[in-house]
Tab-separated table of C-alpha atoms in Angstrom:
chain	number	residue	atom	x	y	z
A	1	MET	CA	-0.016	0.305	-0.133
A	2	ARG	CA	2.863	2.486	0.930
A	3	LYS	CA	4.565	1.538	-2.455
A	4	ARG	CA	1.527	1.935	-4.493
A	5	LEU	CA	1.033	5.741	-2.645
A	6	ILE	CA	4.501	6.845	-3.170
A	7	ALA	CA	3.867	5.828	-7.262
A	8	GLY	CA	0.732	7.933	-6.925
A	9	THR	CA	2.057	10.681	-5.757
A	10	ALA	CA	5.400	10.991	-8.180
A	11	ALA	CA	2.488	10.339	-10.752
A	12	GLY	CA	0.461	13.159	-9.664
A	13	LEU	CA	3.337	15.525	-9.314
A	14	ALA	CA	4.942	14.665	-12.873
A	15	ALA	CA	1.130	15.076	-14.329
A	16	ALA	CA	0.803	18.695	-12.640
A	17	ALA	CA	4.320	19.752	-14.580
A	18	LEU	CA	1.447	19.493	-17.526
A	19	VAL	CA	1.209	23.434	-17.809
A	20	ALA	CA	-0.454	24.856	-20.790
A	21	PRO	CA	-0.372	28.547	-21.712
A	22	THR	CA	-3.108	31.122	-20.397
A	23	THR	CA	-3.463	32.299	-24.054
A	24	ALA	CA	-4.107	30.361	-27.606
A	25	GLN	CA	-1.354	30.086	-30.074
A	26	ALA	CA	-1.308	30.744	-33.459
A	27	GLY	CA	0.273	27.448	-35.622
A	28	PRO	CA	1.218	24.258	-33.463
A	29	THR	CA	1.157	23.964	-29.844
A	30	ALA	CA	2.876	20.775	-29.751
A	31	ARG	CA	5.545	18.780	-31.399
A	32	HIS	CA	4.013	15.493	-29.641
A	33	VAL	CA	0.373	14.089	-28.883
A	34	LEU	CA	-0.344	11.532	-26.967
A	35	LEU	CA	-3.748	10.044	-27.348
A	36	LEU	CA	-4.614	7.306	-24.223
A	37	SER	CA	-7.963	5.422	-24.114
A	38	VAL	CA	-8.646	3.718	-20.802
A	39	ASP	CA	-11.695	1.644	-21.998
A	40	GLY	CA	-14.802	1.692	-19.873
A	41	LEU	CA	-13.809	5.038	-18.694
A	42	HIS	CA	-16.823	7.229	-17.541
A	43	GLU	CA	-17.081	11.052	-16.636
A	44	SER	CA	-18.236	9.646	-13.667
A	45	ASP	CA	-15.222	7.802	-12.717
A	46	LEU	CA	-12.817	10.147	-13.727
A	47	ILE	CA	-14.353	12.797	-11.232
A	48	ARG	CA	-14.644	10.055	-8.400
A	49	TYR	CA	-11.305	8.867	-8.779
A	50	ALA	CA	-9.914	12.168	-8.803
A	51	ALA	CA	-11.447	13.559	-5.692
A	52	ALA	CA	-10.355	10.228	-3.787
A	53	HIS	CA	-6.770	10.374	-5.176
A	54	PRO	CA	-6.042	13.784	-5.479
A	55	LYS	CA	-2.353	13.058	-6.029
A	56	SER	CA	-3.029	10.787	-8.663
A	57	ALA	CA	-1.762	11.038	-12.248
A	58	LEU	CA	-5.645	11.585	-13.579
A	59	ALA	CA	-6.243	14.520	-10.791
A	60	GLY	CA	-2.815	16.083	-12.043
A	61	LEU	CA	-4.412	16.268	-15.523
A	62	LEU	CA	-7.707	17.719	-14.445
A	63	ARG	CA	-6.018	20.264	-12.212
A	64	ARG	CA	-3.761	21.558	-15.054
A	65	GLY	CA	-5.868	20.565	-18.168
A	66	THR	CA	-8.653	21.235	-19.874
A	67	SER	CA	-11.978	18.970	-18.750
A	68	TYR	CA	-14.982	17.835	-21.174
A	69	PRO	CA	-17.472	16.639	-18.454
A	70	HIS	CA	-20.288	16.153	-21.115
A	71	ALA	CA	-17.973	14.014	-23.998
A	72	ARG	CA	-19.801	11.345	-25.809
A	73	THR	CA	-18.324	8.768	-28.047
A	74	THR	CA	-20.050	7.807	-31.267
A	75	THR	CA	-22.641	5.308	-31.265
A	76	PRO	CA	-23.085	2.259	-31.827
A	77	SER	CA	-20.273	2.652	-28.703
A	78	ASP	CA	-18.040	-0.444	-30.087
A	79	SER	CA	-14.650	-0.499	-29.810
A	80	PHE	CA	-13.969	0.131	-33.567
A	81	PRO	CA	-16.332	2.851	-34.048
A	82	GLY	CA	-15.046	4.392	-30.648
A	83	LEU	CA	-11.769	4.533	-31.077
A	84	LEU	CA	-11.949	5.812	-35.064
A	85	SER	CA	-14.218	8.608	-34.284
A	86	MET	CA	-11.117	9.729	-32.194
A	87	VAL	CA	-8.624	9.046	-35.132
A	88	THR	CA	-10.393	9.897	-38.559
A	89	GLY	CA	-13.571	12.416	-37.058
A	90	GLY	CA	-15.971	10.266	-38.327
A	91	THR	CA	-18.720	8.042	-37.148
A	92	PRO	CA	-19.787	4.945	-38.837
A	93	ARG	CA	-21.433	6.693	-41.556
A	94	SER	CA	-18.481	7.914	-42.878
A	95	THR	CA	-15.894	5.049	-41.709
A	96	GLY	CA	-18.429	2.388	-42.592
A	97	VAL	CA	-17.551	0.538	-39.433
A	98	TYR	CA	-20.304	-0.162	-37.508
A	99	TYR	CA	-18.784	-2.599	-34.977
A	100	ASP	CA	-15.917	-5.523	-35.261
A	101	ASP	CA	-18.797	-7.688	-36.060
A	102	SER	CA	-20.765	-6.619	-38.822
A	103	TYR	CA	-22.084	-7.313	-42.406
A	104	ASP	CA	-21.437	-6.210	-45.777
A	105	ARG	CA	-24.112	-7.100	-48.498
A	106	SER	CA	-21.411	-6.151	-51.262
A	107	LEU	CA	-18.702	-8.555	-49.949
A	108	SER	CA	-17.969	-12.613	-49.883
A	109	ALA	CA	-17.324	-14.750	-47.421
A	110	PRO	CA	-14.068	-16.080	-46.110
A	111	GLY	CA	-12.382	-18.835	-48.304
A	112	SER	CA	-15.018	-18.145	-50.790
A	113	ALA	CA	-15.201	-17.565	-54.418
A	114	CYS	CA	-17.280	-14.888	-54.367
A	115	THR	CA	-20.200	-16.993	-56.214
A	116	SER	CA	-22.584	-15.382	-53.773
A	117	LYS	CA	-22.515	-11.612	-52.452
A	118	GLY	CA	-23.399	-10.798	-48.420
A	119	THR	CA	-21.430	-11.924	-45.426
A	120	GLU	CA	-20.523	-11.317	-41.932
A	121	VAL	CA	-17.043	-9.188	-41.429
A	122	VAL	CA	-15.310	-9.952	-38.206
A	123	TYR	CA	-12.467	-8.021	-37.289
A	124	ASP	CA	-10.909	-9.608	-33.643
A	125	GLU	CA	-8.780	-11.905	-32.451
A	126	SER	CA	-10.831	-14.597	-34.667
A	127	VAL	CA	-8.639	-13.436	-37.710
A	128	ASP	CA	-5.092	-13.983	-35.655
A	129	ARG	CA	-3.213	-16.829	-37.292
A	130	ASP	CA	-3.200	-18.454	-33.532
A	131	SER	CA	-4.905	-15.700	-30.811
A	132	THR	CA	-3.747	-18.071	-28.120
A	133	LYS	CA	-0.302	-16.514	-29.163
A	134	VAL	CA	0.659	-12.873	-28.089
A	135	ASP	CA	1.527	-12.276	-31.388
A	136	GLY	CA	-1.297	-13.565	-32.852
A	137	GLY	CA	0.474	-16.689	-34.195
A	138	GLY	CA	2.950	-14.672	-36.587
A	139	GLY	CA	0.288	-12.309	-37.501
A	140	LEU	CA	-3.191	-11.778	-39.176
A	141	ASP	CA	-4.666	-14.687	-41.194
A	142	PRO	CA	-5.826	-13.316	-44.530
A	143	ALA	CA	-7.652	-16.857	-45.064
A	144	LYS	CA	-10.097	-15.734	-42.664
A	145	PHE	CA	-10.775	-12.295	-44.061
A	146	PRO	CA	-14.264	-11.453	-46.072
A	147	ARG	CA	-13.557	-11.009	-49.652
A	148	ASP	CA	-14.182	-8.707	-52.206
A	149	PRO	CA	-15.493	-9.488	-55.833
A	150	ALA	CA	-15.177	-6.487	-57.015
A	151	LYS	CA	-11.538	-7.085	-56.421
A	152	ASN	CA	-11.053	-10.468	-57.816
A	153	CYS	CA	-12.256	-11.749	-54.855
A	154	ALA	CA	-8.783	-10.307	-52.792
A	155	PRO	CA	-9.126	-10.606	-49.031
A	156	VAL	CA	-9.888	-7.326	-47.604
A	157	ALA	CA	-7.861	-6.777	-44.874
A	158	PRO	CA	-8.875	-4.527	-41.647
A	159	HIS	CA	-7.405	-0.959	-43.083
A	160	ALA	CA	-8.850	-1.961	-46.243
A	161	TYR	CA	-12.054	-2.100	-45.025
A	162	LEU	CA	-12.387	1.247	-43.606
A	163	ARG	CA	-13.700	4.327	-46.066
A	164	VAL	CA	-11.569	7.342	-44.769
A	165	ASP	CA	-7.935	8.653	-44.014
A	166	THR	CA	-6.564	8.723	-40.218
A	167	VAL	CA	-4.364	11.323	-38.466
A	168	PHE	CA	-1.620	8.779	-38.762
A	169	GLU	CA	-1.873	8.627	-42.422
A	170	VAL	CA	-2.327	12.651	-42.583
A	171	VAL	CA	0.513	13.270	-40.094
A	172	LYS	CA	2.846	10.763	-41.816
A	173	LYS	CA	2.507	12.536	-45.059
A	174	ALA	CA	3.702	15.468	-43.260
A	175	GLY	CA	7.032	13.709	-42.891
A	176	LEU	CA	6.348	13.030	-39.041
A	177	ARG	CA	6.329	9.807	-37.055
A	178	THR	CA	3.649	7.756	-35.791
A	179	ALA	CA	2.533	4.784	-33.604
A	180	TRP	CA	-0.169	3.110	-32.162
A	181	SER	CA	-0.614	0.333	-29.423
A	182	ASP	CA	-3.715	-1.977	-29.270
A	183	LYS	CA	-5.562	-4.860	-27.667
A	184	HIS	CA	-6.009	-7.295	-30.943
A	185	LEU	CA	-3.634	-7.309	-34.139
A	186	ALA	CA	-7.019	-6.594	-36.424
A	187	TYR	CA	-6.443	-2.846	-34.964
A	188	ASP	CA	-4.399	-2.341	-38.421
A	189	ILE	CA	-7.410	-0.856	-39.321
A	190	VAL	CA	-5.855	2.285	-37.418
A	191	ASN	CA	-3.301	1.994	-40.527
A	192	GLY	CA	-6.312	3.470	-42.587
A	193	PRO	CA	-7.001	2.844	-46.209
A	194	SER	CA	-3.395	2.606	-47.157
A	195	GLY	CA	-2.305	0.277	-45.041
A	196	LYS	CA	0.758	2.627	-44.086
A	197	GLY	CA	-0.101	5.196	-41.649
A	198	VAL	CA	0.880	3.883	-38.592
A	199	ASP	CA	5.410	3.794	-38.477
A	200	ASP	CA	4.874	1.633	-34.925
A	201	LEU	CA	1.861	-0.626	-34.392
A	202	TYR	CA	1.887	-2.640	-31.373
A	203	THR	CA	-1.121	-4.987	-31.101
A	204	PRO	CA	-0.202	-7.745	-28.433
A	205	GLU	CA	-3.197	-9.948	-28.347
A	206	ILE	CA	-5.512	-9.693	-24.892
A	207	ALA	CA	-7.310	-12.974	-26.427
A	208	SER	CA	-3.949	-14.699	-25.219
A	209	VAL	CA	-4.574	-14.201	-21.334
A	210	PRO	CA	-6.855	-14.867	-19.356
A	211	ALA	CA	-9.505	-12.129	-17.917
A	212	SER	CA	-6.733	-12.178	-14.870
A	213	GLY	CA	-4.103	-11.213	-17.073
A	214	THR	CA	-5.717	-8.109	-18.557
A	215	ALA	CA	-3.352	-5.719	-16.589
A	216	GLY	CA	-0.247	-7.434	-17.777
A	217	ASN	CA	-1.135	-7.048	-21.293
A	218	ASP	CA	-1.834	-3.395	-20.644
A	219	ASP	CA	1.511	-3.628	-19.234
A	220	LEU	CA	3.226	-4.748	-22.362
A	221	LYS	CA	1.745	-1.484	-24.266
A	222	VAL	CA	3.014	0.902	-21.387
A	223	ALA	CA	6.205	-0.614	-21.895
A	224	GLY	CA	6.152	0.361	-25.985
A	225	ILE	CA	4.730	3.414	-24.919
A	226	LEU	CA	8.460	3.931	-22.722
A	227	HIS	CA	10.446	3.026	-25.026
A	228	GLU	CA	9.027	5.332	-27.700
A	229	VAL	CA	8.955	8.262	-25.843
A	230	ASP	CA	12.943	7.427	-25.215
A	231	GLY	CA	13.606	7.957	-28.531
A	232	TYR	CA	13.179	4.140	-29.713
A	233	ASP	CA	10.534	1.836	-30.826
A	234	HIS	CA	8.358	0.275	-29.019
A	235	THR	CA	10.819	-3.080	-29.002
A	236	GLY	CA	13.418	-0.614	-27.480
A	237	THR	CA	15.936	-2.156	-29.707
A	238	HIS	CA	15.688	0.473	-32.550
A	239	ARG	CA	16.266	3.652	-32.785
A	240	ALA	CA	13.707	5.897	-33.483
A	241	ASP	CA	12.266	9.716	-33.560
A	242	VAL	CA	9.835	10.374	-30.813
A	243	PRO	CA	6.483	9.855	-32.629
A	244	ALA	CA	4.137	12.941	-33.337
A	245	VAL	CA	1.197	11.148	-32.427
A	246	PHE	CA	1.089	8.326	-30.469
A	247	GLY	CA	-1.151	6.427	-27.848
A	248	MET	CA	-2.379	3.395	-26.478
A	249	ASN	CA	-5.622	1.686	-25.167
A	250	PHE	CA	-5.860	0.602	-21.637
A	251	GLN	CA	-8.261	-2.758	-21.126
A	252	ALA	CA	-8.195	-3.632	-17.936
A	253	VAL	CA	-11.015	-1.503	-16.268
A	254	SER	CA	-13.043	-2.567	-19.462
A	255	VAL	CA	-12.696	-5.781	-18.046
A	256	ALA	CA	-13.287	-5.929	-14.561
A	257	GLN	CA	-16.640	-3.881	-15.399
A	258	LYS	CA	-17.853	-6.736	-17.270
A	259	ASP	CA	-16.657	-9.732	-15.167
A	260	PRO	CA	-19.371	-11.046	-12.881
A	261	ALA	CA	-17.561	-10.695	-9.936
A	262	GLY	CA	-16.411	-7.352	-10.532
A	263	GLY	CA	-18.351	-3.828	-10.927
A	264	TYR	CA	-19.913	-1.400	-9.504
A	265	GLN	CA	-21.452	-1.072	-6.063
A	266	ALA	CA	-24.276	0.952	-4.723
A	267	GLY	CA	-24.362	4.675	-5.873
A	268	GLY	CA	-21.795	3.789	-8.495
A	269	ALA	CA	-18.733	3.248	-6.357
A	270	PRO	CA	-16.393	0.963	-8.445
A	271	GLY	CA	-15.937	-2.660	-6.637
A	272	SER	CA	-12.819	-3.737	-5.407
A	273	GLU	CA	-11.908	-5.569	-8.786
A	274	VAL	CA	-12.962	-1.923	-10.960
A	275	ALA	CA	-10.964	0.047	-8.107
A	276	ALA	CA	-7.589	-2.154	-8.724
A	277	ALA	CA	-7.786	-1.835	-12.528
A	278	LEU	CA	-7.915	2.023	-12.153
A	279	ASP	CA	-5.362	2.096	-9.997
A	280	HIS	CA	-3.523	0.118	-12.114
A	281	THR	CA	-4.310	2.338	-15.211
A	282	ASP	CA	-3.277	5.420	-13.275
A	283	ALA	CA	-0.146	4.371	-12.210
A	284	SER	CA	0.597	3.632	-15.643
A	285	ILE	CA	-0.331	6.652	-16.758
A	286	GLY	CA	1.769	8.269	-14.041
A	287	ARG	CA	4.795	6.197	-15.029
A	288	ILE	CA	3.949	7.727	-19.196
A	289	VAL	CA	4.169	11.282	-17.805
A	290	ALA	CA	7.138	10.915	-15.572
A	291	GLU	CA	9.407	9.626	-18.586
A	292	LEU	CA	7.481	12.338	-20.521
A	293	GLY	CA	9.294	14.877	-17.863
A	294	ARG	CA	12.524	12.736	-17.736
A	295	ARG	CA	13.141	13.126	-21.612
A	296	ASN	CA	12.356	16.958	-21.011
A	297	LEU	CA	9.424	16.703	-23.477
A	298	LEU	CA	6.239	17.668	-21.008
A	299	GLY	CA	6.175	20.974	-22.511
A	300	SER	CA	6.343	19.701	-26.012
A	301	THR	CA	2.956	17.077	-25.616
A	302	ASP	CA	-0.071	17.399	-25.524
A	303	VAL	CA	-1.613	14.444	-23.267
A	304	ILE	CA	-5.592	13.723	-23.843
A	305	VAL	CA	-7.308	10.744	-22.158
A	306	THR	CA	-10.448	9.808	-23.080
A	307	ALA	CA	-12.574	6.086	-23.916
A	308	LYS	CA	-13.553	4.341	-27.011
A	309	HIS	CA	-16.771	3.600	-24.881
A	310	GLY	CA	-18.046	3.284	-21.197
A	311	GLN	CA	-19.846	0.112	-19.954
A	312	SER	CA	-23.565	-0.369	-19.390
A	313	PRO	CA	-25.137	-0.788	-16.491
A	314	ILE	CA	-23.535	1.000	-14.015
A	315	ASP	CA	-25.952	0.187	-11.026
A	316	LYS	CA	-26.225	-4.036	-11.413
A	317	SER	CA	-29.490	-3.776	-10.094
A	318	LYS	CA	-30.860	-2.708	-13.706
A	319	LEU	CA	-28.758	-5.770	-15.120
A	320	LYS	CA	-30.977	-7.588	-17.252
A	321	ILE	CA	-29.807	-10.733	-19.565
A	322	ILE	CA	-31.680	-11.526	-22.629
A	323	GLY	CA	-30.843	-14.542	-25.048
A	324	LYS	CA	-29.759	-13.875	-27.992
A	325	ASP	CA	-32.095	-15.561	-29.714
A	326	VAL	CA	-34.807	-13.571	-28.732
A	327	VAL	CA	-34.568	-10.368	-31.378
A	328	PRO	CA	-33.346	-12.154	-33.914
A	329	GLY	CA	-36.449	-14.830	-33.477
A	330	ILE	CA	-38.768	-12.160	-33.401
A	331	VAL	CA	-37.741	-10.737	-36.673
A	332	ASN	CA	-37.336	-14.309	-38.580
A	333	ALA	CA	-40.857	-14.954	-37.557
A	334	VAL	CA	-42.042	-12.053	-40.166
A	335	LYS	CA	-40.153	-14.348	-42.549
A	336	PRO	CA	-37.768	-17.231	-42.145
A	337	GLY	CA	-34.332	-16.759	-42.861
A	338	LEU	CA	-34.904	-13.136	-42.831
A	339	VAL	CA	-31.955	-12.187	-40.403
A	340	ALA	CA	-28.410	-12.415	-42.707
A	341	GLN	CA	-26.652	-11.057	-39.577
A	342	ALA	CA	-27.128	-9.897	-35.643
A	343	THR	CA	-25.160	-8.160	-33.813
A	344	GLN	CA	-25.893	-7.696	-30.311
A	345	ASP	CA	-24.518	-6.433	-27.082
A	346	ASP	CA	-26.292	-4.169	-25.353
A	347	VAL	CA	-27.579	-3.358	-29.062
A	348	ALA	CA	-28.399	-5.084	-31.560
A	349	LEU	CA	-27.903	-4.205	-35.307
A	350	ILE	CA	-29.643	-6.420	-37.774
A	351	TRP	CA	-29.044	-6.770	-41.470
A	352	LEU	CA	-31.994	-8.472	-43.594
A	353	THR	CA	-32.236	-10.795	-46.566
A	354	ASP	CA	-34.913	-8.841	-47.617
A	355	GLN	CA	-35.231	-5.344	-47.051
A	356	SER	CA	-38.550	-5.064	-48.393
A	357	LYS	CA	-39.171	-6.545	-45.097
A	358	THR	CA	-37.804	-3.745	-43.033
A	359	ALA	CA	-40.704	-2.208	-41.675
A	360	ALA	CA	-42.768	-5.053	-41.026
A	361	ALA	CA	-40.095	-6.599	-38.866
A	362	ALA	CA	-39.162	-2.962	-37.302
A	363	ALA	CA	-43.466	-3.373	-36.220
A	364	ALA	CA	-42.549	-6.645	-34.938
A	365	LEU	CA	-40.022	-5.829	-32.867
A	366	ARG	CA	-42.282	-2.834	-31.488
A	367	GLU	CA	-44.515	-4.999	-30.465
A	368	ARG	CA	-42.796	-7.145	-28.342
A	369	ALA	CA	-40.724	-4.372	-26.913
A	370	ALA	CA	-41.064	-5.148	-23.251
A	371	SER	CA	-40.141	-8.963	-23.325
A	372	ALA	CA	-37.109	-8.116	-25.650
A	373	GLY	CA	-35.865	-5.289	-23.438
A	374	ILE	CA	-36.481	-3.171	-25.914
A	375	ALA	CA	-36.187	0.976	-25.707
A	376	ARG	CA	-36.398	2.105	-29.330
A	377	VAL	CA	-36.382	0.584	-32.858
A	378	LEU	CA	-34.394	2.454	-35.720
A	379	ALA	CA	-35.713	1.689	-39.081
A	380	GLY	CA	-36.071	4.173	-42.308
A	381	GLU	CA	-35.925	7.542	-41.917
A	382	ASP	CA	-34.414	6.966	-38.700
A	383	ILE	CA	-31.836	5.032	-39.907
A	384	LEU	CA	-31.464	7.208	-43.286
A	385	LYS	CA	-30.920	10.445	-41.069
A	386	ARG	CA	-28.522	8.787	-38.683
A	387	PHE	CA	-26.601	6.881	-41.103
A	388	GLY	CA	-27.338	6.808	-44.485
A	389	ASP	CA	-29.100	4.150	-47.278
A	390	PRO	CA	-29.254	0.932	-46.394
A	391	ARG	CA	-30.438	0.270	-49.800
A	392	ARG	CA	-27.266	2.049	-50.965
A	393	ASP	CA	-25.102	1.978	-48.858
A	394	PRO	CA	-24.221	-1.911	-48.431
A	395	ARG	CA	-22.970	-1.902	-44.682
A	396	VAL	CA	-25.574	0.482	-43.398
A	397	PRO	CA	-27.875	-1.853	-40.843
A	398	ASP	CA	-31.920	-2.187	-41.813
A	399	LEU	CA	-32.791	-2.184	-37.858
A	400	VAL	CA	-30.649	-0.870	-34.994
A	401	VAL	CA	-32.431	-2.129	-31.563
A	402	ILE	CA	-31.743	-0.099	-28.601
A	403	ALA	CA	-31.864	-1.721	-25.789
A	404	LYS	CA	-33.605	-0.577	-22.183
A	405	PRO	CA	-30.602	0.666	-20.075
A	406	GLY	CA	-29.032	-2.428	-18.398
A	407	VAL	CA	-30.295	-5.128	-20.807
A	408	ILE	CA	-27.399	-7.253	-22.548
A	409	TYR	CA	-28.157	-9.752	-24.972
A	410	ALA	CA	-26.075	-12.229	-24.013
A	411	LYS	CA	-25.828	-16.353	-22.082
A	412	PRO	CA	-26.831	-15.665	-18.935
A	413	GLY	CA	-24.319	-15.206	-16.097
A	414	SER	CA	-21.634	-14.438	-18.756
A	415	LYS	CA	-21.320	-10.632	-17.859
A	416	ILE	CA	-22.666	-8.312	-15.710
A	417	ALA	CA	-21.778	-5.088	-18.045
A	418	GLU	CA	-21.691	-4.559	-21.674
A	419	HIS	CA	-21.038	-1.674	-24.415
A	420	GLY	CA	-21.984	-0.792	-27.919
A	421	GLY	CA	-25.320	0.440	-27.269
A	422	PHE	CA	-26.489	4.068	-26.972
A	423	SER	CA	-27.470	4.627	-23.202
A	424	ALA	CA	-25.500	7.025	-21.102
A	425	ASP	CA	-23.587	4.697	-19.313
A	426	ASP	CA	-22.282	3.598	-22.855
A	427	ALA	CA	-21.579	7.004	-24.218
A	428	HIS	CA	-20.858	9.272	-21.591
A	429	VAL	CA	-16.879	9.451	-21.404
A	430	ALA	CA	-14.345	10.750	-19.474
A	431	LEU	CA	-12.115	13.333	-21.422
A	432	VAL	CA	-8.679	15.863	-20.172
A	433	ALA	CA	-6.510	17.436	-22.171
A	434	ALA	CA	-3.432	18.599	-20.988
A	435	GLY	CA	-0.503	20.247	-22.247
A	436	PRO	CA	1.185	23.293	-23.647
A	437	GLY	CA	-2.401	23.516	-26.073
A	438	PHE	CA	-4.532	23.394	-23.328
A	439	ARG	CA	-4.820	25.627	-20.364
A	440	HIS	CA	-6.723	24.730	-17.118
A	441	THR	CA	-10.585	25.153	-18.045
A	442	THR	CA	-13.686	23.105	-17.748
A	443	ILE	CA	-15.214	23.433	-21.121
A	444	GLY	CA	-19.445	23.008	-20.296
A	445	GLY	CA	-20.625	22.333	-23.449
A	446	HIS	CA	-21.168	19.309	-24.980
A	447	VAL	CA	-18.721	17.468	-27.215
A	448	ARG	CA	-18.062	14.236	-29.033
A	449	THR	CA	-14.605	12.195	-29.889
A	450	THR	CA	-15.093	12.682	-33.134
A	451	GLN	CA	-13.194	16.138	-32.546
A	452	ILE	CA	-10.189	14.620	-30.768
A	453	ALA	CA	-9.353	13.515	-34.468
A	454	PRO	CA	-9.346	17.422	-36.106
A	455	SER	CA	-7.548	18.607	-32.771
A	456	ILE	CA	-4.648	16.314	-32.802
A	457	LEU	CA	-3.881	18.013	-36.423
A	458	THR	CA	-4.255	21.512	-34.853
A	459	LEU	CA	-2.170	21.228	-32.372
A	460	LEU	CA	0.566	19.799	-34.701
A	461	GLY	CA	-0.026	22.638	-37.174
A	462	LEU	CA	-1.595	20.367	-39.860
A	463	ARG	CA	-5.153	21.044	-41.479
A	464	PRO	CA	-7.816	19.368	-39.581
A	465	ASP	CA	-9.752	19.291	-43.019
A	466	ALA	CA	-6.970	16.890	-44.238
A	467	LEU	CA	-9.101	14.399	-43.218
A	468	GLN	CA	-11.920	12.956	-45.149
A	469	ALA	CA	-14.311	11.918	-42.217
A	470	VAL	CA	-13.865	16.427	-40.975
A	471	ARG	CA	-14.717	17.450	-44.344
A	472	ILE	CA	-18.038	15.101	-44.698
A	473	GLU	CA	-19.300	15.400	-41.667
A	474	GLY	CA	-17.965	18.831	-40.701
A	475	THR	CA	-16.147	18.014	-37.627
A	476	ARG	CA	-14.770	20.880	-35.790
A	477	PRO	CA	-11.846	20.382	-33.104
A	478	LEU	CA	-12.465	20.863	-29.618
A	479	PRO	CA	-12.884	24.102	-27.836
A	480	ARG	CA	-9.847	25.102	-26.341
């Protein structure tokens, strides 16, 4: 306990050194931007933790940086669209990525000869050569990728599935170095359509460790960041410039939130498992900030801490598990085999084999809303306004089932929380930024994680509208 307190104090002092100017500067304000995603971190978690641990790294960032207490991630709030919002400036409407498990009517199944179109598209540990190995068994397995009939039935790698460029590609085109670390090899997607956006991509496979080893998996990524701060690649063996934009995701908090033995206490206080994960993550952030200080990089580095997604429900008394057969069963009752793909967590995205039955399927779901835990069904104009036309865009789901807060479509007893949905617990995430580009203040207005991407480019003195999604969606940088 004493060692943890000392480490926390050092981390807090290091974070407190992230002093920003009090007036806006023209041109670049930083030479480096470090983006840290603490998956599952709600705004309420951040505020509660900083208040209880005033000498922590997170508290130090809040004291010296700009806080955005009304930040929301994109919806669906899955990890893929959540991260892509931060590095492209776009929602699924422009990225074309709705989930790590989705559907595309224009592609063909993995391993097929492309004689038919329409396939589930999965980019998680299942596309590794061997997900039991930390290196994925030597990389991604193209045989497990969907295939594109329009390109001679070529396999579609994760980066090729993304429709718009990333900050990594824009920064690299400017002649600067880029790096990123994440939980699956399929995060190759952040390379962007060029496939070459990230100079130093590190993806130790989280599926290779049990839940109890999640913090250790995070430690691998932290070690990689420390090497990059020290002027090496993530391995610590090859000299390299400190990246202009780099970062990682932390997974321990998210796993602790979902573990049946974890979660929160009454009133939203973290249970012991979540509390330990927060402590470990905060200490890790403190180590990174301290190393930036040791290398005299604090004055030239902006640190942004946020989350790809939250987790629902925080209040375990609201938890209601509903089997994954319920929602598809209602839709298939309209017409046998009507469901082409159903992606379900605490949301359900549904693609249909017969789009003429969309209205009938939506009506059936609304009629059974009470028993199926449904708060709202998006179809027709609701889908068109939010995502685009599913009759024209092969990736847009025909139906989106927004679950009631606390409802998860899963196997009973498997988890106590999940993300992907539209509730506040899912989407209201932490966001704080500190460094030369940010002064100590609180921005009370509503912001979105899509605004992080154009902010990164602005901080580096690059044009935010260089990003395709920023132009498509009119995304503005975060107010500073």
